[in-house]
mmCIF file of C-alpha atoms and ligand atoms in Angstrom:
data_model
loop_
_atom_site.group_PDB
_atom_site.id
_atom_site.type_symbol
_atom_site.label_atom_id
_atom_site.label_comp_id
_atom_site.label_asym_id
_atom_site.label_seq_id
_atom_site.Cartn_x
_atom_site.Cartn_y
_atom_site.Cartn_z
ATOM 1 C CA MET A 1 -5.588 -4.893 16.929
ATOM 2 C CA ALA A 2 -6.827 -8.463 16.199
ATOM 3 C CA GLU A 3 -6.345 -8.758 12.456
ATOM 4 C CA LYS A 4 -7.336 -11.832 10.470
ATOM 5 C CA SER A 5 -4.017 -13.633 11.112
ATOM 6 C CA GLU A 6 -4.391 -13.150 14.887
ATOM 7 C CA TRP A 7 -7.917 -14.564 14.803
ATOM 8 C CA GLN A 8 -6.553 -17.569 12.904
ATOM 9 C CA GLY A 9 -3.994 -18.100 15.688
ATOM 10 C CA THR A 10 -3.730 -17.261 19.386
ATOM 11 C CA VAL A 11 -6.591 -14.746 19.645
ATOM 12 C CA GLY A 12 -9.007 -17.258 18.108
ATOM 13 C CA GLU A 13 -7.670 -19.911 20.503
ATOM 14 C CA SER A 14 -8.358 -17.719 23.570
ATOM 15 C CA TRP A 15 -11.835 -16.831 22.301
ATOM 16 C CA ALA A 16 -12.538 -20.547 21.746
ATOM 17 C CA ASP A 17 -11.508 -21.325 25.358
ATOM 18 C CA GLU A 18 -13.510 -18.389 26.711
ATOM 19 C CA TYR A 19 -16.661 -18.564 24.594
ATOM 20 C CA ARG A 20 -18.964 -19.098 27.592
ATOM 21 C CA ARG A 21 -17.766 -15.937 29.314
ATOM 22 C CA THR A 22 -17.899 -14.012 26.033
ATOM 23 C CA ASP A 23 -21.472 -15.117 25.342
ATOM 24 C CA ARG A 24 -22.378 -14.104 28.891
ATOM 25 C CA SER A 25 -20.758 -10.687 28.402
ATOM 26 C CA PHE A 26 -22.910 -10.113 25.301
ATOM 27 C CA THR A 27 -26.176 -11.555 26.711
ATOM 28 C CA LEU A 28 -28.300 -8.431 26.228
ATOM 29 C CA LEU A 29 -26.779 -7.643 22.839
ATOM 30 C CA THR A 30 -27.562 -11.147 21.554
ATOM 31 C CA GLU A 31 -31.170 -10.856 22.748
ATOM 32 C CA HIS A 32 -31.460 -7.482 21.024
ATOM 33 C CA LEU A 33 -30.031 -8.778 17.729
ATOM 34 C CA LEU A 34 -32.361 -11.779 17.841
ATOM 35 C CA ALA A 35 -35.338 -9.488 18.353
ATOM 36 C CA GLN A 36 -34.163 -7.343 15.419
ATOM 37 C CA THR A 37 -34.073 -10.363 13.059
ATOM 38 C CA ARG A 38 -37.882 -10.531 13.393
ATOM 39 C CA GLN A 39 -38.337 -7.483 11.145
ATOM 40 C CA PHE A 40 -36.945 -9.477 8.180
ATOM 41 C CA SER A 41 -38.311 -12.357 6.172
ATOM 42 C CA PHE A 42 -35.734 -15.085 5.477
ATOM 43 C CA LYS A 43 -35.123 -18.808 4.992
ATOM 44 C CA ASN A 44 -31.373 -18.736 4.564
ATOM 45 C CA VAL A 45 -29.013 -16.903 6.934
ATOM 46 C CA LEU A 46 -25.290 -16.210 6.882
ATOM 47 C CA ASP A 47 -23.558 -15.304 10.178
ATOM 48 C CA ILE A 48 -20.366 -13.379 9.356
ATOM 49 C CA GLY A 49 -17.435 -13.935 11.735
ATOM 50 C CA CYS A 50 -19.653 -16.289 13.751
ATOM 51 C CA GLY A 51 -16.973 -17.146 16.321
ATOM 52 C CA ALA A 52 -18.156 -19.930 18.631
ATOM 53 C CA GLY A 53 -21.583 -19.727 16.993
ATOM 54 C CA GLU A 54 -23.843 -18.204 19.662
ATOM 55 C CA LEU A 55 -25.904 -16.002 17.329
ATOM 56 C CA SER A 56 -26.161 -18.675 14.593
ATOM 57 C CA LEU A 57 -27.305 -21.233 17.160
ATOM 58 C CA ALA A 58 -29.835 -18.865 18.695
ATOM 59 C CA VAL A 59 -31.400 -18.117 15.288
ATOM 60 C CA ALA A 60 -31.382 -21.799 14.277
ATOM 61 C CA ARG A 61 -32.997 -22.920 17.557
ATOM 62 C CA GLY A 62 -35.762 -20.343 17.289
ATOM 63 C CA ARG A 63 -36.426 -20.945 13.582
ATOM 64 C CA PRO A 64 -36.227 -24.672 12.662
ATOM 65 C CA ASP A 65 -37.573 -23.742 9.180
ATOM 66 C CA VAL A 66 -34.487 -21.622 8.448
ATOM 67 C CA ALA A 67 -30.994 -22.761 7.354
ATOM 68 C CA VAL A 68 -28.166 -20.948 9.142
ATOM 69 C CA THR A 69 -24.526 -20.969 8.035
ATOM 70 C CA GLY A 70 -21.804 -19.472 10.199
ATOM 71 C CA VAL A 71 -18.426 -18.571 8.685
ATOM 72 C CA ASP A 72 -15.256 -17.731 10.514
ATOM 73 C CA VAL A 73 -11.500 -17.695 9.840
ATOM 74 C CA SER A 74 -10.517 -19.229 13.202
ATOM 75 C CA PRO A 75 -10.177 -23.037 13.120
ATOM 76 C CA ASP A 76 -10.493 -23.185 16.929
ATOM 77 C CA LEU A 77 -13.702 -21.168 16.992
ATOM 78 C CA VAL A 78 -15.247 -23.086 14.093
ATOM 79 C CA ALA A 79 -14.441 -26.367 15.890
ATOM 80 C CA VAL A 80 -16.263 -25.138 19.028
ATOM 81 C CA ALA A 81 -19.211 -23.857 16.966
ATOM 82 C CA ARG A 82 -19.513 -27.191 15.149
ATOM 83 C CA GLU A 83 -19.515 -29.098 18.418
ATOM 84 C CA ARG A 84 -22.160 -26.818 19.919
ATOM 85 C CA GLY A 85 -24.314 -27.129 16.789
ATOM 86 C CA SER A 86 -23.923 -30.872 16.326
ATOM 87 C CA GLY A 87 -27.508 -31.577 17.467
ATOM 88 C CA LEU A 88 -29.078 -28.969 15.189
ATOM 89 C CA ALA A 89 -29.983 -30.066 11.659
ATOM 90 C CA ASN A 90 -30.476 -26.518 10.360
ATOM 91 C CA CYS A 91 -27.151 -24.995 11.413
ATOM 92 C CA SER A 92 -23.680 -25.507 9.939
ATOM 93 C CA PHE A 93 -20.310 -23.820 10.251
ATOM 94 C CA GLU A 94 -17.611 -23.239 7.648
ATOM 95 C CA LEU A 95 -13.975 -22.300 8.052
ATOM 96 C CA ALA A 96 -13.823 -19.486 5.506
ATOM 97 C CA ASP A 97 -12.957 -15.853 5.021
ATOM 98 C CA ALA A 98 -16.275 -14.050 4.637
ATOM 99 C CA ALA A 99 -14.563 -11.666 2.192
ATOM 100 C CA ASP A 100 -14.374 -14.464 -0.393
ATOM 101 C CA TRP A 101 -16.960 -16.955 0.903
ATOM 102 C CA GLN A 102 -18.903 -18.850 -1.764
ATOM 103 C CA GLY A 103 -22.024 -20.632 -0.541
ATOM 104 C CA ASP A 104 -24.505 -23.052 -2.070
ATOM 105 C CA GLY A 105 -27.586 -20.991 -1.212
ATOM 106 C CA SER A 106 -28.034 -17.226 -1.470
ATOM 107 C CA PRO A 107 -28.694 -15.835 2.016
ATOM 108 C CA GLU A 108 -31.660 -13.517 2.456
ATOM 109 C CA LEU A 109 -30.344 -12.313 5.796
ATOM 110 C CA LEU A 110 -26.711 -11.637 6.731
ATOM 111 C CA ILE A 111 -26.138 -11.246 10.461
ATOM 112 C CA SER A 112 -23.169 -10.664 12.712
ATOM 113 C CA ARG A 113 -22.491 -10.025 16.368
ATOM 114 C CA HIS A 114 -19.318 -7.944 16.207
ATOM 115 C CA GLY A 115 -17.738 -10.058 13.440
ATOM 116 C CA VAL A 116 -17.470 -7.555 10.569
ATOM 117 C CA MET A 117 -14.851 -5.009 11.716
ATOM 118 C CA PHE A 118 -11.787 -7.016 10.738
ATOM 119 C CA PHE A 119 -11.763 -6.881 6.925
ATOM 120 C CA ASP A 120 -8.659 -5.405 5.250
ATOM 121 C CA ASP A 121 -10.879 -3.941 2.530
ATOM 122 C CA PRO A 122 -14.393 -3.484 3.970
ATOM 123 C CA PRO A 123 -16.104 -2.160 0.789
ATOM 124 C CA ALA A 124 -14.737 -5.129 -1.216
ATOM 125 C CA ALA A 125 -15.834 -7.621 1.473
ATOM 126 C CA PHE A 126 -19.352 -6.192 1.823
ATOM 127 C CA GLY A 127 -19.594 -5.950 -1.992
ATOM 128 C CA HIS A 128 -18.657 -9.601 -2.326
ATOM 129 C CA LEU A 129 -21.217 -10.536 0.343
ATOM 130 C CA ALA A 130 -23.881 -8.559 -1.539
ATOM 131 C CA ASP A 131 -22.991 -10.515 -4.721
ATOM 132 C CA GLN A 132 -23.399 -13.807 -2.845
ATOM 133 C CA SER A 133 -26.794 -12.820 -1.395
ATOM 134 C CA SER A 134 -30.300 -13.022 -2.768
ATOM 135 C CA ASP A 135 -31.686 -9.955 -4.559
ATOM 136 C CA GLU A 136 -33.931 -9.176 -1.583
ATOM 137 C CA ALA A 137 -31.182 -9.629 1.004
ATOM 138 C CA ALA A 138 -30.857 -7.593 4.184
ATOM 139 C CA ILE A 139 -27.942 -7.229 6.566
ATOM 140 C CA LEU A 140 -28.085 -6.786 10.342
ATOM 141 C CA PHE A 141 -24.970 -6.508 12.481
ATOM 142 C CA SER A 142 -23.614 -5.040 15.691
ATOM 143 C CA CYS A 143 -20.263 -3.317 16.170
ATOM 144 C CA PHE A 144 -18.775 -1.167 18.913
ATOM 145 C CA ARG A 145 -19.162 2.594 18.933
ATOM 146 C CA SER A 146 -16.065 4.581 19.939
ATOM 147 C CA LEU A 147 -13.617 3.383 22.564
ATOM 148 C CA GLU A 148 -14.448 6.464 24.656
ATOM 149 C CA GLU A 149 -18.109 5.365 24.822
ATOM 150 C CA ASN A 150 -17.113 1.900 26.089
ATOM 151 C CA PRO A 151 -16.013 1.923 29.752
ATOM 152 C CA PHE A 152 -15.768 -1.881 29.534
ATOM 153 C CA PHE A 153 -12.515 -1.147 27.665
ATOM 154 C CA THR A 154 -11.459 2.324 28.825
ATOM 155 C CA GLU A 155 -11.606 1.281 32.496
ATOM 156 C CA VAL A 156 -9.233 -1.597 31.752
ATOM 157 C CA ILE A 157 -6.914 0.568 29.654
ATOM 158 C CA ARG A 158 -6.760 3.196 32.440
ATOM 159 C CA GLN A 159 -5.124 0.585 34.703
ATOM 160 C CA LEU A 160 -2.179 0.124 32.302
ATOM 161 C CA PRO A 161 1.181 1.605 33.344
ATOM 162 C CA GLU A 162 1.333 3.388 29.970
ATOM 163 C CA LEU A 163 -1.523 4.289 27.666
ATOM 164 C CA PRO A 164 -1.202 2.412 24.354
ATOM 165 C CA ASP A 165 -0.721 4.239 21.056
ATOM 166 C CA LYS A 166 -4.137 4.959 19.516
ATOM 167 C CA GLY A 167 -3.047 4.079 15.966
ATOM 168 C CA ASP A 168 -5.328 4.275 12.906
ATOM 169 C CA PRO A 169 -8.926 4.334 14.226
ATOM 170 C CA ARG A 170 -10.170 2.586 11.061
ATOM 171 C CA ALA A 171 -7.575 -0.202 11.021
ATOM 172 C CA PRO A 172 -9.183 -3.665 11.350
ATOM 173 C CA GLY A 173 -10.151 -4.097 14.989
ATOM 174 C CA PRO A 174 -13.014 -3.869 17.477
ATOM 175 C CA PHE A 175 -13.475 -0.093 17.079
ATOM 176 C CA ALA A 176 -12.931 0.188 13.304
ATOM 177 C CA PHE A 177 -16.661 0.857 12.724
ATOM 178 C CA ALA A 178 -17.110 3.407 15.504
ATOM 179 C CA ASP A 179 -17.898 6.205 13.034
ATOM 180 C CA ALA A 180 -21.427 5.671 11.715
ATOM 181 C CA ASP A 181 -20.808 7.876 8.656
ATOM 182 C CA TYR A 182 -17.847 5.684 7.727
ATOM 183 C CA VAL A 183 -20.013 2.542 8.079
ATOM 184 C CA ARG A 184 -22.719 4.134 5.899
ATOM 185 C CA SER A 185 -20.125 5.015 3.233
ATOM 186 C CA ILE A 186 -18.662 1.482 3.211
ATOM 187 C CA LEU A 187 -22.075 -0.132 2.800
ATOM 188 C CA ALA A 188 -23.177 2.359 0.126
ATOM 189 C CA LYS A 189 -19.975 1.720 -1.869
ATOM 190 C CA ALA A 190 -20.547 -2.019 -1.511
ATOM 191 C CA GLY A 191 -24.075 -1.988 -2.958
ATOM 192 C CA TRP A 192 -26.239 -1.743 0.179
ATOM 193 C CA GLN A 193 -28.905 0.916 0.711
ATOM 194 C CA ASP A 194 -31.241 2.308 3.403
ATOM 195 C CA VAL A 195 -28.449 2.003 5.932
ATOM 196 C CA GLY A 196 -29.600 2.478 9.528
ATOM 197 C CA CYS A 197 -27.237 2.851 12.514
ATOM 198 C CA GLU A 198 -29.102 2.758 15.822
ATOM 199 C CA PRO A 199 -27.229 3.126 19.113
ATOM 200 C CA PHE A 200 -27.613 0.301 21.618
ATOM 201 C CA ASP A 201 -26.198 0.623 25.135
ATOM 202 C CA PHE A 202 -25.864 -2.409 27.345
ATOM 203 C CA PRO A 203 -24.104 -3.571 30.508
ATOM 204 C CA MET A 204 -21.297 -5.861 29.405
ATOM 205 C CA ILE A 205 -20.868 -8.591 31.991
ATOM 206 C CA ALA A 206 -17.351 -9.466 33.137
ATOM 207 C CA GLY A 207 -18.035 -11.688 36.166
ATOM 208 C CA VAL A 208 -20.875 -13.458 37.972
ATOM 209 C CA GLY A 209 -21.182 -16.532 40.220
ATOM 210 C CA GLU A 210 -19.604 -17.348 43.576
ATOM 211 C CA ASP A 211 -16.723 -14.921 43.138
ATOM 212 C CA PRO A 212 -17.679 -12.406 40.440
ATOM 213 C CA VAL A 213 -14.480 -10.383 40.849
ATOM 214 C CA ALA A 214 -12.248 -13.443 40.377
ATOM 215 C CA GLU A 215 -14.377 -14.412 37.354
ATOM 216 C CA ALA A 216 -13.934 -10.941 35.881
ATOM 217 C CA ILE A 217 -10.164 -11.024 36.402
ATOM 218 C CA ALA A 218 -9.955 -14.474 34.815
ATOM 219 C CA TYR A 219 -11.839 -13.113 31.796
ATOM 220 C CA PHE A 220 -9.760 -9.926 31.478
ATOM 221 C CA LYS A 221 -6.597 -12.086 31.641
ATOM 222 C CA ARG A 222 -7.657 -13.963 28.503
ATOM 223 C CA ILE A 223 -9.681 -11.531 26.335
ATOM 224 C CA GLY A 224 -9.302 -7.875 25.381
ATOM 225 C CA PRO A 225 -6.790 -5.097 26.080
ATOM 226 C CA ALA A 226 -5.620 -6.390 29.498
ATOM 227 C CA ALA A 227 -4.737 -9.803 28.066
ATOM 228 C CA ARG A 228 -2.892 -8.189 25.170
ATOM 229 C CA ALA A 229 -0.886 -5.745 27.318
ATOM 230 C CA ALA A 230 -0.047 -8.331 30.009
ATOM 231 C CA ARG A 231 1.744 -10.524 27.477
ATOM 232 C CA ASP A 232 4.651 -8.040 27.359
ATOM 233 C CA MET A 233 4.893 -7.391 31.134
ATOM 234 C CA ASP A 234 7.305 -8.996 33.586
ATOM 235 C CA THR A 235 5.835 -10.850 36.574
ATOM 236 C CA LEU A 236 5.973 -7.896 38.962
ATOM 237 C CA ALA A 237 4.374 -5.445 36.524
ATOM 238 C CA ARG A 238 1.697 -8.024 35.657
ATOM 239 C CA ASP A 239 0.846 -8.628 39.335
ATOM 240 C CA ARG A 240 0.559 -4.891 39.979
ATOM 241 C CA PHE A 241 -1.562 -4.407 36.864
ATOM 242 C CA PHE A 242 -4.007 -7.161 37.808
ATOM 243 C CA GLY A 243 -4.126 -5.752 41.348
ATOM 244 C CA ARG A 244 -5.453 -2.524 39.819
ATOM 245 C CA ILE A 245 -7.830 -4.527 37.593
ATOM 246 C CA ARG A 246 -9.118 -6.252 40.750
ATOM 247 C CA ALA A 247 -9.852 -2.879 42.414
ATOM 248 C CA MET A 248 -11.579 -1.704 39.218
ATOM 249 C CA ALA A 249 -13.706 -4.890 39.102
ATOM 250 C CA GLU A 250 -14.648 -4.442 42.787
ATOM 251 C CA ARG A 251 -15.770 -0.867 42.084
ATOM 252 C CA ASN A 252 -17.963 -2.147 39.260
ATOM 253 C CA MET A 253 -19.679 -4.971 41.122
ATOM 254 C CA HIS A 254 -23.375 -4.451 41.786
ATOM 255 C CA GLU A 255 -25.744 -7.088 43.165
ATOM 256 C CA GLY A 256 -23.316 -9.928 42.517
ATOM 257 C CA VAL A 257 -22.432 -8.967 38.937
ATOM 258 C CA VAL A 258 -19.302 -7.219 37.664
ATOM 259 C CA SER A 259 -20.350 -5.290 34.571
ATOM 260 C CA LEU A 260 -19.349 -2.113 32.779
ATOM 261 C CA PRO A 261 -21.215 -0.015 30.230
ATOM 262 C CA ALA A 262 -20.745 -0.834 26.549
ATOM 263 C CA ALA A 263 -21.992 0.992 23.459
ATOM 264 C CA ALA A 264 -22.769 -0.563 20.078
ATOM 265 C CA TRP A 265 -24.278 0.336 16.737
ATOM 266 C CA ILE A 266 -27.006 -1.885 15.392
ATOM 267 C CA VAL A 267 -26.574 -1.556 11.648
ATOM 268 C CA THR A 268 -29.205 -2.566 9.098
ATOM 269 C CA ALA A 269 -29.271 -2.243 5.313
ATOM 270 C CA ARG A 270 -30.780 -3.916 2.295
ATOM 271 C CA LYS A 271 -29.240 -4.895 -1.009
ATOM 272 C CA ALA A 272 -29.503 -2.100 -3.558
HETATM 273 C C1 SAM B 301 -15.132 -10.072 18.004
HETATM 274 S S1 SAM B 301 -15.180 -11.698 17.395
HETATM 275 C C2 SAM B 301 -16.931 -12.033 17.378
HETATM 276 C C3 SAM B 301 -17.217 -13.493 17.271
HETATM 277 C C4 SAM B 301 -18.700 -13.854 17.374
HETATM 278 N N1 SAM B 301 -19.471 -13.220 16.335
HETATM 279 C C5 SAM B 301 -19.209 -13.536 18.733
HETATM 280 O O1 SAM B 301 -20.040 -12.637 18.869
HETATM 281 O O2 SAM B 301 -18.784 -14.194 19.708
HETATM 282 C C6 SAM B 301 -14.809 -11.473 15.671
HETATM 283 C C7 SAM B 301 -14.872 -12.726 14.864
HETATM 284 O O3 SAM B 301 -14.676 -12.421 13.483
HETATM 285 C C8 SAM B 301 -13.868 -13.441 12.916
HETATM 286 N N2 SAM B 301 -13.256 -12.906 11.675
HETATM 287 C C9 SAM B 301 -12.318 -11.946 11.556
HETATM 288 N N3 SAM B 301 -12.042 -11.704 10.251
HETATM 289 C C10 SAM B 301 -12.865 -12.528 9.536
HETATM 290 C C11 SAM B 301 -13.066 -12.750 8.146
HETATM 291 N N4 SAM B 301 -12.369 -12.069 7.222
HETATM 292 N N5 SAM B 301 -13.974 -13.692 7.760
HETATM 293 C C12 SAM B 301 -14.674 -14.399 8.700
HETATM 294 N N6 SAM B 301 -14.508 -14.245 10.024
HETATM 295 C C13 SAM B 301 -13.636 -13.301 10.445
HETATM 296 C C14 SAM B 301 -12.878 -13.784 14.017
HETATM 297 O O4 SAM B 301 -12.230 -15.012 13.833
HETATM 298 C C15 SAM B 301 -13.797 -13.739 15.238
HETATM 299 O O5 SAM B 301 -14.385 -14.977 15.495
#
């Protein structure tokens, strides 16, 4: 699900259109990652799979003394990130595959908010990134834990007329890094040590505002498993499906916010 070629095309396009809702959905995760950056000392940062740039921009705004580079394979997302960062002198964005990115500086901190689970060959990609980094480099990224621990997704999937085939759990996709031992083995093979995987649970926001349920439905129609499944449905099946999604969103609205639990790993390591 969502391989590199999809990010370069329609999936990247939808994420570029929906970046505000996506950033809102990850609000607490972004704050947590930002807080975690404070344990490291750095002047040069690389944001891997930066998407529309939220994490890069947040680091650059808070640390004017630091140079931040975001890389992503989606032309649409890089265009949005560049526009958002146009007023910031210390933040730039490159259209590049992080697995073979070559930069001018050597980053001391590599960061990512859910942008590292899509490599065809993760040990090679993380090994290449280690080679491009300074000798003292550290890495800090988030990724989802298992699908089963993420009602933000399972509750949507449960509304489908047929459950999708589970496929290879380690194939590039949002849940490829669910197994912490697998993540540790990738990073160790790639020349990173002292790997830490800390669980972080957060409410993932789907809808707020005047009509939070309508907001949530609009978001599910564009991003994630509902959007993907709905593409192959006829009009009647789609209407019924989004009727069930509406009921699910209503059940998960509390104090004017539609949100569902999400579960991530916060992974840290340093260059061996
Ligand atoms: C789940 S999105 C996260 C985007 C962003 N970090 C955020 O939090 O909004 C994954 C991102 O990784 C990017 N991506 C996938 N494979 C990549 C690769 N090989 N090199 C760089 N970016 C990649 C996608 O284009 C997408 O923007």
